[in-house]
């Protein structure tokens, strides 16, 4: 989904995930419970500046809204700063 449909307007070409991003997405959405639901409901991403966190989280949130992950259309993202 991400590498096919997520095209930032500033770049004009699809997102190419970094290896750590691809592995995170595989773990989040690849592991399912016996009833078919996703194994994880929450994820915390912590990495240094300029490593693609914002783009990755934006793409995951889009998938949450458009990918029929849950019966509810509610997705959330939160962040914090030292201030």
CSV table of N, CA and C in Angstrom, one decimal:
chain,number,residue,atom,x,y,z
A,1,UNK,N,0.8,-1.2,0.0
A,1,UNK,CA,0.0,0.0,0.0
A,1,UNK,C,0.9,1.3,0.0
A,2,UNK,N,1.8,1.3,0.9
A,2,UNK,CA,2.6,2.5,1.1
A,2,UNK,C,3.5,2.8,-0.2
A,3,UNK,N,4.2,1.8,-0.7
A,3,UNK,CA,5.1,2.1,-1.8
A,3,UNK,C,4.3,2.2,-3.1
A,4,UNK,N,3.0,1.8,-3.1
A,4,UNK,CA,2.2,1.9,-4.3
A,4,UNK,C,1.4,3.2,-4.4
A,5,UNK,N,0.7,3.5,-3.3
A,5,UNK,CA,-0.3,4.6,-3.3
A,5,UNK,C,0.1,5.9,-2.6
A,6,UNK,N,1.1,5.8,-1.7
A,6,UNK,CA,1.5,7.0,-1.0
A,6,UNK,C,2.5,7.8,-1.8
A,7,UNK,N,2.1,8.9,-2.3
A,7,UNK,CA,2.9,9.8,-3.2
A,7,UNK,C,2.9,11.2,-2.6
A,8,UNK,N,4.0,11.6,-1.8
A,8,UNK,CA,4.0,13.0,-1.3
A,8,UNK,C,3.9,14.0,-2.4
A,9,UNK,N,3.2,15.0,-2.2
A,9,UNK,CA,3.0,16.1,-3.2
A,9,UNK,C,4.3,16.8,-3.4
A,10,UNK,N,5.2,16.9,-2.4
A,10,UNK,CA,6.4,17.6,-2.6
A,10,UNK,C,7.5,16.9,-3.4
A,11,UNK,N,7.3,15.6,-3.5
A,11,UNK,CA,8.3,14.7,-4.2
A,11,UNK,C,7.7,14.3,-5.6
A,12,UNK,N,6.5,13.9,-5.6
A,12,UNK,CA,5.8,13.5,-6.9
A,12,UNK,C,6.1,12.1,-7.3
A,13,UNK,N,6.7,11.3,-6.4
A,13,UNK,CA,6.9,9.9,-6.7
A,13,UNK,C,6.6,9.0,-5.5
A,14,UNK,N,6.3,7.8,-5.6
A,14,UNK,CA,5.9,7.0,-4.5
A,14,UNK,C,7.0,6.9,-3.4
A,15,UNK,N,6.6,6.7,-2.2
A,15,UNK,CA,7.5,6.5,-1.1
A,15,UNK,C,8.3,5.2,-1.2
A,16,UNK,N,9.6,5.2,-1.0
A,16,UNK,CA,10.4,4.0,-1.0
A,16,UNK,C,10.8,3.9,0.5
A,17,UNK,N,10.3,2.8,1.1
A,17,UNK,CA,10.6,2.6,2.5
A,17,UNK,C,12.0,2.2,2.8
A,18,UNK,N,12.6,2.6,3.9
A,18,UNK,CA,13.9,2.2,4.3
A,18,UNK,C,13.8,0.8,4.9
A,19,UNK,N,14.9,0.1,5.0
A,19,UNK,CA,14.8,-1.3,5.5
A,19,UNK,C,14.1,-1.4,6.9
A,20,UNK,N,14.5,-0.4,7.8
A,20,UNK,CA,13.9,-0.5,9.1
A,20,UNK,C,12.4,-0.2,9.1
A,21,UNK,N,12.0,0.7,8.2
A,21,UNK,CA,10.5,1.0,8.0
A,21,UNK,C,9.8,-0.2,7.5
A,22,UNK,N,10.4,-0.9,6.5
A,22,UNK,CA,9.7,-2.0,5.9
A,22,UNK,C,9.5,-3.1,6.9
A,23,UNK,N,10.6,-3.3,7.8
A,23,UNK,CA,10.5,-4.4,8.8
A,23,UNK,C,9.4,-4.0,9.8
A,24,UNK,N,9.3,-2.8,10.2
A,24,UNK,CA,8.3,-2.3,11.2
A,24,UNK,C,6.9,-2.6,10.6
A,25,UNK,N,6.7,-2.2,9.3
A,25,UNK,CA,5.4,-2.4,8.7
A,25,UNK,C,5.0,-3.9,8.6
A,26,UNK,N,6.0,-4.7,8.3
A,26,UNK,CA,5.8,-6.2,8.3
A,26,UNK,C,5.4,-6.7,9.6
A,27,UNK,N,6.0,-6.3,10.7
A,27,UNK,CA,5.7,-6.7,12.0
A,27,UNK,C,4.3,-6.2,12.4
A,28,UNK,N,4.0,-5.0,12.1
A,28,UNK,CA,2.7,-4.4,12.5
A,28,UNK,C,1.5,-5.1,11.8
A,29,UNK,N,1.6,-5.3,10.5
A,29,UNK,CA,0.5,-5.8,9.8
A,29,UNK,C,0.6,-7.2,9.2
A,30,UNK,N,1.8,-7.8,9.4
A,30,UNK,CA,1.9,-9.2,8.9
A,30,UNK,C,1.5,-10.2,9.9
A,31,UNK,N,1.6,-10.0,11.1
A,31,UNK,CA,1.2,-10.9,12.2
A,31,UNK,C,-0.2,-10.8,12.5
A,32,UNK,N,-1.0,-11.9,12.4
A,32,UNK,CA,-2.4,-11.8,12.6
A,32,UNK,C,-2.7,-12.8,13.8
A,33,UNK,N,-3.9,-12.5,14.4
A,33,UNK,CA,-4.4,-13.4,15.4
A,33,UNK,C,-5.1,-14.5,14.7
A,34,UNK,N,-5.5,-15.5,15.5
A,34,UNK,CA,-6.2,-16.7,14.9
A,34,UNK,C,-7.6,-16.3,14.3
A,35,UNK,N,-8.2,-15.2,14.8
A,35,UNK,CA,-9.5,-14.7,14.2
A,35,UNK,C,-9.3,-13.8,13.0
A,36,UNK,N,-8.0,-13.5,12.6
A,36,UNK,CA,-7.7,-12.7,11.4
A,36,UNK,C,-7.4,-11.2,11.7
A,37,UNK,N,-7.7,-10.8,13.0
A,37,UNK,CA,-7.4,-9.4,13.4
A,37,UNK,C,-5.9,-9.2,13.5
A,38,UNK,N,-5.5,-7.9,13.4
A,38,UNK,CA,-4.0,-7.6,13.6
A,38,UNK,C,-3.6,-7.9,15.0
A,39,UNK,N,-2.4,-8.4,15.2
A,39,UNK,CA,-1.9,-8.7,16.5
A,39,UNK,C,-1.7,-7.5,17.4
A,40,UNK,N,-1.3,-6.4,16.7
A,40,UNK,CA,-1.0,-5.2,17.5
A,40,UNK,C,-2.0,-4.1,17.2
A,41,UNK,N,-2.3,-3.3,18.3
A,41,UNK,CA,-3.2,-2.2,18.2
A,41,UNK,C,-2.4,-0.9,18.3
A,42,UNK,N,-1.3,-0.9,18.9
A,42,UNK,CA,-0.5,0.3,19.1
A,42,UNK,C,1.0,0.1,18.7
A,43,UNK,N,1.6,1.2,18.4
A,43,UNK,CA,3.0,1.1,18.0
A,43,UNK,C,3.7,2.4,18.5
A,44,UNK,N,4.9,2.3,19.0
A,44,UNK,CA,5.7,3.4,19.4
A,44,UNK,C,7.0,3.4,18.5
A,45,UNK,N,7.2,4.5,17.8
A,45,UNK,CA,8.4,4.7,17.0
A,45,UNK,C,9.3,5.7,17.6
A,46,UNK,N,10.5,5.3,17.9
A,46,UNK,CA,11.5,6.3,18.4
A,46,UNK,C,12.8,6.1,17.7
A,47,UNK,N,13.2,7.2,17.0
A,47,UNK,CA,14.4,7.2,16.3
A,47,UNK,C,14.9,8.6,16.1
A,48,UNK,N,16.1,8.8,15.7
A,48,UNK,CA,16.7,10.1,15.6
A,48,UNK,C,16.0,11.0,14.5
A,49,UNK,N,16.3,12.3,14.6
A,49,UNK,CA,15.7,13.2,13.6
A,49,UNK,C,16.1,12.8,12.2
A,50,UNK,N,15.2,13.2,11.2
A,50,UNK,CA,15.5,13.1,9.8
A,50,UNK,C,15.6,11.6,9.3
A,51,UNK,N,14.9,10.7,10.0
A,51,UNK,CA,15.0,9.3,9.6
A,51,UNK,C,13.7,8.8,9.0
A,52,UNK,N,12.7,9.6,8.7
A,52,UNK,CA,11.5,9.2,8.0
A,52,UNK,C,10.4,8.8,8.9
A,53,UNK,N,10.4,9.2,10.2
A,53,UNK,CA,9.3,8.9,11.1
A,53,UNK,C,7.9,9.5,10.6
A,54,UNK,N,7.9,10.8,10.3
A,54,UNK,CA,6.7,11.5,10.0
A,54,UNK,C,6.1,10.9,8.7
A,55,UNK,N,6.9,10.7,7.7
A,55,UNK,CA,6.3,10.1,6.4
A,55,UNK,C,5.8,8.7,6.7
A,56,UNK,N,6.5,7.9,7.4
A,56,UNK,CA,6.0,6.5,7.7
A,56,UNK,C,4.7,6.5,8.5
A,57,UNK,N,4.7,7.4,9.6
A,57,UNK,CA,3.4,7.4,10.4
A,57,UNK,C,2.3,7.9,9.6
A,58,UNK,N,2.5,8.9,8.7
A,58,UNK,CA,1.4,9.4,7.9
A,58,UNK,C,0.9,8.4,6.9
A,59,UNK,N,1.8,7.6,6.4
A,59,UNK,CA,1.4,6.5,5.5
A,59,UNK,C,0.6,5.4,6.2
A,60,UNK,N,1.0,5.1,7.4
A,60,UNK,CA,0.3,4.1,8.2
A,60,UNK,C,-1.0,4.6,8.6
A,61,UNK,N,-1.2,5.9,9.0
A,61,UNK,CA,-2.5,6.5,9.3
A,61,UNK,C,-3.4,6.4,8.1
A,62,UNK,N,-2.9,6.7,6.9
A,62,UNK,CA,-3.7,6.7,5.7
A,62,UNK,C,-4.2,5.2,5.5
A,63,UNK,N,-3.3,4.3,5.7
A,63,UNK,CA,-3.8,2.9,5.6
A,63,UNK,C,-4.8,2.5,6.6
A,64,UNK,N,-4.7,3.1,7.8
A,64,UNK,CA,-5.7,2.9,8.8
A,64,UNK,C,-7.1,3.4,8.4
A,65,UNK,N,-7.1,4.6,7.7
A,65,UNK,CA,-8.3,5.2,7.3
A,65,UNK,C,-8.9,4.5,6.1
A,66,UNK,N,-8.0,4.1,5.1
A,66,UNK,CA,-8.5,3.7,3.8
A,66,UNK,C,-8.5,2.1,3.7
A,67,UNK,N,-7.7,1.5,4.5
A,67,UNK,CA,-7.4,0.0,4.3
A,67,UNK,C,-8.4,-0.9,5.0
A,68,UNK,N,-9.5,-0.4,5.6
A,68,UNK,CA,-10.5,-1.2,6.3
A,68,UNK,C,-9.8,-2.1,7.4
A,69,UNK,N,-8.9,-1.5,8.2
A,69,UNK,CA,-8.3,-2.2,9.3
A,69,UNK,C,-9.3,-2.5,10.4
A,70,UNK,N,-10.1,-1.5,10.7
A,70,UNK,CA,-11.0,-1.7,11.8
A,70,UNK,C,-12.4,-1.2,11.4
A,71,UNK,N,-13.4,-1.6,12.1
A,71,UNK,CA,-14.8,-1.2,11.8
A,71,UNK,C,-15.0,0.3,12.1
A,72,UNK,N,-14.1,0.9,12.8
A,72,UNK,CA,-14.2,2.3,13.2
A,72,UNK,C,-13.3,3.1,12.3
A,73,UNK,N,-13.7,4.3,11.8
A,73,UNK,CA,-12.8,5.1,11.0
A,73,UNK,C,-11.9,6.0,11.8
A,74,UNK,N,-11.7,5.7,13.1
A,74,UNK,CA,-10.9,6.5,14.0
A,74,UNK,C,-9.4,6.0,14.0
A,75,UNK,N,-8.5,6.9,13.6
A,75,UNK,CA,-7.1,6.6,13.8
A,75,UNK,C,-6.5,7.8,14.5
A,76,UNK,N,-5.4,7.6,15.3
A,76,UNK,CA,-4.8,8.7,16.1
A,76,UNK,C,-3.3,8.7,16.0
A,77,UNK,N,-2.7,9.8,16.1
A,77,UNK,CA,-1.3,9.9,16.2
A,77,UNK,C,-0.9,11.0,17.2
A,78,UNK,N,0.1,10.8,18.0
A,78,UNK,CA,0.5,11.7,19.0
A,78,UNK,C,2.0,11.9,19.0
A,79,UNK,N,2.5,13.0,19.4
A,79,UNK,CA,3.9,13.2,19.5
A,79,UNK,C,4.2,14.1,20.7
A,80,UNK,N,5.4,14.2,21.0
A,80,UNK,CA,5.8,15.1,22.2
A,80,UNK,C,7.2,15.8,21.8
A,81,UNK,N,7.5,16.8,22.6
A,81,UNK,CA,8.8,17.4,22.5
A,81,UNK,C,9.3,17.7,23.9
A,82,UNK,N,10.5,18.1,23.9
A,82,UNK,CA,11.1,18.4,25.3
A,82,UNK,C,10.5,19.6,25.9
A,83,UNK,N,10.0,20.5,25.1
A,83,UNK,CA,9.3,21.7,25.7
A,83,UNK,C,8.0,21.3,26.3
